[in-house]
């Protein structure tokens, strides 16, 4: 069975070999210290979402940034890029009060825990006590993808973090500009693209 760390290394190597991609940053941090895992378990009230501990025992954090170089698809802005920012585990389950979601109706705080903060204004996150991954646009949108952490990681690797790709997993965002651009660009940039991976989960 291929480890998460090996799969990340293979993805980075694939990007380095791709003639349609310029790799700008790739860093995979050493495994998470046991003390940080123990702290995260306490902060998560005794249980981490399925798959999280196994991943972080292999990987401390991930930062990846690349841009495609396909002339007919270029916008000359951030939407030409792939971005992954898997946060250290102790940050994921820290106190995000005042940073993440507040309901515009009643200002009720929701304990959104970002783990892939691919851009400063949006992320993939956990919303305890649910295991499923949510897409969160800070202070405005929160959508449950229904996908587990392991299923998210599978799609993260296949997407290589291309611009706002988590929106493809949200039924509410199927017609968004970002999703339309993703489906147009990915098969050109990555010939192994599998569109079936990037669909909202059937409920």
PDB file of C-alpha atoms in Angstrom, residues 40-202:
ATOM      1  CA  UNK A  40      -5.022  17.538  18.540  1.00  0.00           C
ATOM      2  CA  UNK A  41      -6.961  14.559  19.936  1.00  0.00           C
ATOM      3  CA  UNK A  42      -7.587  16.500  23.138  1.00  0.00           C
ATOM      4  CA  UNK A  43      -8.622  19.612  21.220  1.00  0.00           C
ATOM      5  CA  UNK A  44     -10.972  17.448  19.110  1.00  0.00           C
ATOM      6  CA  UNK A  45     -12.639  16.141  22.285  1.00  0.00           C
ATOM      7  CA  UNK A  46     -11.055  12.720  22.117  1.00  0.00           C
ATOM      8  CA  UNK A  47     -11.433  11.701  18.462  1.00  0.00           C
ATOM      9  CA  UNK A  48      -9.954  12.903  15.198  1.00  0.00           C
ATOM     10  CA  UNK A  49     -11.900  12.470  11.933  1.00  0.00           C
ATOM     11  CA  UNK A  50     -11.280   9.145  10.218  1.00  0.00           C
ATOM     12  CA  UNK A  51      -7.976   9.039   8.335  1.00  0.00           C
ATOM     13  CA  UNK A  52      -6.511  12.191   9.866  1.00  0.00           C
ATOM     14  CA  UNK A  53      -4.171  10.601  12.406  1.00  0.00           C
ATOM     15  CA  UNK A  54      -2.768   8.094   9.889  1.00  0.00           C
ATOM     16  CA  UNK A  55      -2.020  10.904   7.426  1.00  0.00           C
ATOM     17  CA  UNK A  56      -0.380  13.204   9.939  1.00  0.00           C
ATOM     18  CA  UNK A  57       1.790  10.410  11.322  1.00  0.00           C
ATOM     19  CA  UNK A  58       3.416  10.480   7.873  1.00  0.00           C
ATOM     20  CA  UNK A  59       3.193  14.176   6.980  1.00  0.00           C
ATOM     21  CA  UNK A  60       3.541  17.331   9.061  1.00  0.00           C
ATOM     22  CA  UNK A  61       2.203  19.832   6.515  1.00  0.00           C
ATOM     23  CA  UNK A  62       2.196  20.434   2.757  1.00  0.00           C
ATOM     24  CA  UNK A  63       2.722  23.555   0.681  1.00  0.00           C
ATOM     25  CA  UNK A  64       2.464  23.360  -3.094  1.00  0.00           C
ATOM     26  CA  UNK A  65       2.206  26.033  -5.767  1.00  0.00           C
ATOM     27  CA  UNK A  66       2.399  25.693  -9.535  1.00  0.00           C
ATOM     28  CA  UNK A  67       1.090  27.475 -12.607  1.00  0.00           C
ATOM     29  CA  UNK A  68       0.121  26.069 -15.960  1.00  0.00           C
ATOM     30  CA  UNK A  69       1.650  27.407 -19.168  1.00  0.00           C
ATOM     31  CA  UNK A  70      -1.048  26.515 -21.718  1.00  0.00           C
ATOM     32  CA  UNK A  71      -1.384  29.714 -23.810  1.00  0.00           C
ATOM     33  CA  UNK A  72      -5.059  29.333 -24.735  1.00  0.00           C
ATOM     34  CA  UNK A  73      -6.027  28.855 -21.066  1.00  0.00           C
ATOM     35  CA  UNK A  74      -3.913  31.564 -19.445  1.00  0.00           C
ATOM     36  CA  UNK A  75      -5.597  34.409 -17.565  1.00  0.00           C
ATOM     37  CA  UNK A  76      -2.339  35.799 -16.138  1.00  0.00           C
ATOM     38  CA  UNK A  77      -3.698  35.767 -12.607  1.00  0.00           C
ATOM     39  CA  UNK A  78      -4.010  33.349  -9.669  1.00  0.00           C
ATOM     40  CA  UNK A  79      -6.618  31.274 -11.505  1.00  0.00           C
ATOM     41  CA  UNK A  80      -3.773  29.816 -13.593  1.00  0.00           C
ATOM     42  CA  UNK A  81      -2.357  28.186 -10.461  1.00  0.00           C
ATOM     43  CA  UNK A  82      -2.611  25.114  -8.298  1.00  0.00           C
ATOM     44  CA  UNK A  83      -2.378  25.716  -4.563  1.00  0.00           C
ATOM     45  CA  UNK A  84      -2.253  23.292  -1.638  1.00  0.00           C
ATOM     46  CA  UNK A  85      -1.717  24.372   1.956  1.00  0.00           C
ATOM     47  CA  UNK A  86      -2.294  21.464   4.344  1.00  0.00           C
ATOM     48  CA  UNK A  87      -1.846  22.999   7.778  1.00  0.00           C
ATOM     49  CA  UNK A  88       0.020  21.428  10.708  1.00  0.00           C
ATOM     50  CA  UNK A  89      -2.338  19.342  12.821  1.00  0.00           C
ATOM     51  CA  UNK A  90      -1.998  21.490  15.944  1.00  0.00           C
ATOM     52  CA  UNK A  91      -3.218  24.467  13.876  1.00  0.00           C
ATOM     53  CA  UNK A  92      -6.161  22.575  12.400  1.00  0.00           C
ATOM     54  CA  UNK A  93      -7.744  21.894  15.786  1.00  0.00           C
ATOM     55  CA  UNK A  94      -6.747  25.187  17.402  1.00  0.00           C
ATOM     56  CA  UNK A  95      -9.242  27.909  18.286  1.00  0.00           C
ATOM     57  CA  UNK A  96     -10.517  29.564  15.073  1.00  0.00           C
ATOM     58  CA  UNK A  97     -13.058  31.740  16.876  1.00  0.00           C
ATOM     59  CA  UNK A  98     -13.448  35.066  15.084  1.00  0.00           C
ATOM     60  CA  UNK A  99     -11.694  33.778  11.966  1.00  0.00           C
ATOM     61  CA  UNK A 100     -14.050  31.238  10.432  1.00  0.00           C
ATOM     62  CA  UNK A 101     -17.795  31.016  10.099  1.00  0.00           C
ATOM     63  CA  UNK A 102     -20.426  33.184  11.773  1.00  0.00           C
ATOM     64  CA  UNK A 103     -24.008  32.796  10.612  1.00  0.00           C
ATOM     65  CA  UNK A 104     -25.273  36.061   9.066  1.00  0.00           C
ATOM     66  CA  UNK A 105     -28.725  35.344  10.530  1.00  0.00           C
ATOM     67  CA  UNK A 106     -27.944  34.866  14.210  1.00  0.00           C
ATOM     68  CA  UNK A 107     -24.158  35.225  14.481  1.00  0.00           C
ATOM     69  CA  UNK A 108     -23.978  31.737  15.978  1.00  0.00           C
ATOM     70  CA  UNK A 109     -20.383  30.569  15.974  1.00  0.00           C
ATOM     71  CA  UNK A 110     -19.696  27.351  14.082  1.00  0.00           C
ATOM     72  CA  UNK A 111     -16.461  25.523  14.942  1.00  0.00           C
ATOM     73  CA  UNK A 112     -15.063  25.332  11.414  1.00  0.00           C
ATOM     74  CA  UNK A 113     -11.565  23.784  11.465  1.00  0.00           C
ATOM     75  CA  UNK A 114      -9.619  24.557   8.242  1.00  0.00           C
ATOM     76  CA  UNK A 115      -7.035  21.976   7.187  1.00  0.00           C
ATOM     77  CA  UNK A 116      -6.384  22.902   3.530  1.00  0.00           C
ATOM     78  CA  UNK A 117      -6.210  26.691   3.423  1.00  0.00           C
ATOM     79  CA  UNK A 118      -5.388  26.852  -0.274  1.00  0.00           C
ATOM     80  CA  UNK A 119      -6.131  30.601  -0.425  1.00  0.00           C
ATOM     81  CA  UNK A 120      -6.486  33.083   2.457  1.00  0.00           C
ATOM     82  CA  UNK A 121     -10.243  33.485   1.929  1.00  0.00           C
ATOM     83  CA  UNK A 122     -11.329  29.848   1.386  1.00  0.00           C
ATOM     84  CA  UNK A 123     -10.471  26.388   2.644  1.00  0.00           C
ATOM     85  CA  UNK A 124     -11.432  22.767   3.084  1.00  0.00           C
ATOM     86  CA  UNK A 125     -12.392  22.165   6.689  1.00  0.00           C
ATOM     87  CA  UNK A 126     -13.917  19.928   9.320  1.00  0.00           C
ATOM     88  CA  UNK A 127     -17.041  20.956  11.195  1.00  0.00           C
ATOM     89  CA  UNK A 128     -17.147  18.840  14.373  1.00  0.00           C
ATOM     90  CA  UNK A 129     -18.621  16.415  15.169  1.00  0.00           C
ATOM     91  CA  UNK A 130     -18.952  15.448  11.488  1.00  0.00           C
ATOM     92  CA  UNK A 131     -16.159  13.542   9.723  1.00  0.00           C
ATOM     93  CA  UNK A 132     -17.041  14.844   6.268  1.00  0.00           C
ATOM     94  CA  UNK A 133     -15.040  17.603   4.603  1.00  0.00           C
ATOM     95  CA  UNK A 134     -16.688  20.991   4.098  1.00  0.00           C
ATOM     96  CA  UNK A 135     -15.867  23.749   1.621  1.00  0.00           C
ATOM     97  CA  UNK A 136     -15.797  27.073   3.425  1.00  0.00           C
ATOM     98  CA  UNK A 137     -15.576  30.602   2.046  1.00  0.00           C
ATOM     99  CA  UNK A 138     -14.769  32.602   5.172  1.00  0.00           C
ATOM    100  CA  UNK A 139     -17.773  34.220   6.757  1.00  0.00           C
ATOM    101  CA  UNK A 140     -20.100  33.567   3.809  1.00  0.00           C
ATOM    102  CA  UNK A 141     -20.422  29.977   2.590  1.00  0.00           C
ATOM    103  CA  UNK A 142     -20.229  26.537   4.186  1.00  0.00           C
ATOM    104  CA  UNK A 143     -21.066  23.417   2.171  1.00  0.00           C
ATOM    105  CA  UNK A 144     -20.792  19.801   3.299  1.00  0.00           C
ATOM    106  CA  UNK A 145     -19.227  17.762   0.484  1.00  0.00           C
ATOM    107  CA  UNK A 146     -20.108  14.483   2.167  1.00  0.00           C
ATOM    108  CA  UNK A 147     -16.625  13.174   1.346  1.00  0.00           C
ATOM    109  CA  UNK A 148     -14.333  11.738   4.017  1.00  0.00           C
ATOM    110  CA  UNK A 149     -10.828  13.044   4.646  1.00  0.00           C
ATOM    111  CA  UNK A 150      -9.322  10.067   2.776  1.00  0.00           C
ATOM    112  CA  UNK A 151     -11.645  10.640  -0.202  1.00  0.00           C
ATOM    113  CA  UNK A 152     -10.724  14.337  -0.181  1.00  0.00           C
ATOM    114  CA  UNK A 153      -7.023  13.449  -0.238  1.00  0.00           C
ATOM    115  CA  UNK A 154      -7.520  11.139  -3.202  1.00  0.00           C
ATOM    116  CA  UNK A 155      -9.145  13.990  -5.121  1.00  0.00           C
ATOM    117  CA  UNK A 156      -6.617  16.527  -3.879  1.00  0.00           C
ATOM    118  CA  UNK A 157      -3.812  14.465  -5.391  1.00  0.00           C
ATOM    119  CA  UNK A 158      -5.699  14.036  -8.664  1.00  0.00           C
ATOM    120  CA  UNK A 159      -6.538  17.754  -8.854  1.00  0.00           C
ATOM    121  CA  UNK A 160      -2.986  18.782  -7.904  1.00  0.00           C
ATOM    122  CA  UNK A 161      -4.749  21.611  -6.052  1.00  0.00           C
ATOM    123  CA  UNK A 162      -5.901  23.397  -9.201  1.00  0.00           C
ATOM    124  CA  UNK A 163      -7.674  26.701  -8.532  1.00  0.00           C
ATOM    125  CA  UNK A 164     -10.707  26.327  -6.216  1.00  0.00           C
ATOM    126  CA  UNK A 165     -11.092  22.637  -7.111  1.00  0.00           C
ATOM    127  CA  UNK A 166     -13.044  21.752  -3.885  1.00  0.00           C
ATOM    128  CA  UNK A 167     -16.039  23.571  -5.355  1.00  0.00           C
ATOM    129  CA  UNK A 168     -16.431  20.644  -7.792  1.00  0.00           C
ATOM    130  CA  UNK A 169     -17.557  18.512  -4.828  1.00  0.00           C
ATOM    131  CA  UNK A 170     -20.365  20.897  -3.832  1.00  0.00           C
ATOM    132  CA  UNK A 171     -23.815  20.439  -5.368  1.00  0.00           C
ATOM    133  CA  UNK A 172     -24.591  24.102  -4.662  1.00  0.00           C
ATOM    134  CA  UNK A 173     -21.610  25.285  -6.745  1.00  0.00           C
ATOM    135  CA  UNK A 174     -21.830  23.036  -9.812  1.00  0.00           C
ATOM    136  CA  UNK A 175     -22.436  26.029 -12.098  1.00  0.00           C
ATOM    137  CA  UNK A 176     -19.819  28.346 -10.587  1.00  0.00           C
ATOM    138  CA  UNK A 177     -17.227  30.092 -12.731  1.00  0.00           C
ATOM    139  CA  UNK A 178     -14.442  28.224 -10.947  1.00  0.00           C
ATOM    140  CA  UNK A 179     -15.967  24.788 -11.546  1.00  0.00           C
ATOM    141  CA  UNK A 180     -16.589  25.548 -15.232  1.00  0.00           C
ATOM    142  CA  UNK A 181     -12.972  26.695 -15.650  1.00  0.00           C
ATOM    143  CA  UNK A 182     -11.680  23.623 -13.803  1.00  0.00           C
ATOM    144  CA  UNK A 183     -13.531  21.202 -16.075  1.00  0.00           C
ATOM    145  CA  UNK A 184     -12.287  23.035 -19.166  1.00  0.00           C
ATOM    146  CA  UNK A 185      -8.632  23.323 -18.146  1.00  0.00           C
ATOM    147  CA  UNK A 186      -7.824  20.112 -16.291  1.00  0.00           C
ATOM    148  CA  UNK A 187      -8.019  17.682 -19.258  1.00  0.00           C
ATOM    149  CA  UNK A 188      -5.675  19.960 -21.209  1.00  0.00           C
ATOM    150  CA  UNK A 189      -3.120  20.378 -18.422  1.00  0.00           C
ATOM    151  CA  UNK A 190      -3.302  16.793 -17.166  1.00  0.00           C
ATOM    152  CA  UNK A 191      -4.119  14.122 -19.778  1.00  0.00           C
ATOM    153  CA  UNK A 192      -4.850  11.567 -17.010  1.00  0.00           C
ATOM    154  CA  UNK A 193      -7.703  13.729 -15.668  1.00  0.00           C
ATOM    155  CA  UNK A 194     -10.703  11.713 -14.450  1.00  0.00           C
ATOM    156  CA  UNK A 195     -13.788  13.921 -14.355  1.00  0.00           C
ATOM    157  CA  UNK A 196     -15.769  11.310 -12.407  1.00  0.00           C
ATOM    158  CA  UNK A 197     -13.701  12.068  -9.311  1.00  0.00           C
ATOM    159  CA  UNK A 198     -14.813  15.672  -9.255  1.00  0.00           C
ATOM    160  CA  UNK A 199     -18.551  15.412  -8.793  1.00  0.00           C
ATOM    161  CA  UNK A 200     -20.814  16.072  -5.819  1.00  0.00           C
ATOM    162  CA  UNK A 201     -21.498  12.949  -3.796  1.00  0.00           C
ATOM    163  CA  UNK A 202     -24.842  11.316  -4.443  1.00  0.00           C
TER     164      UNK A 202
END
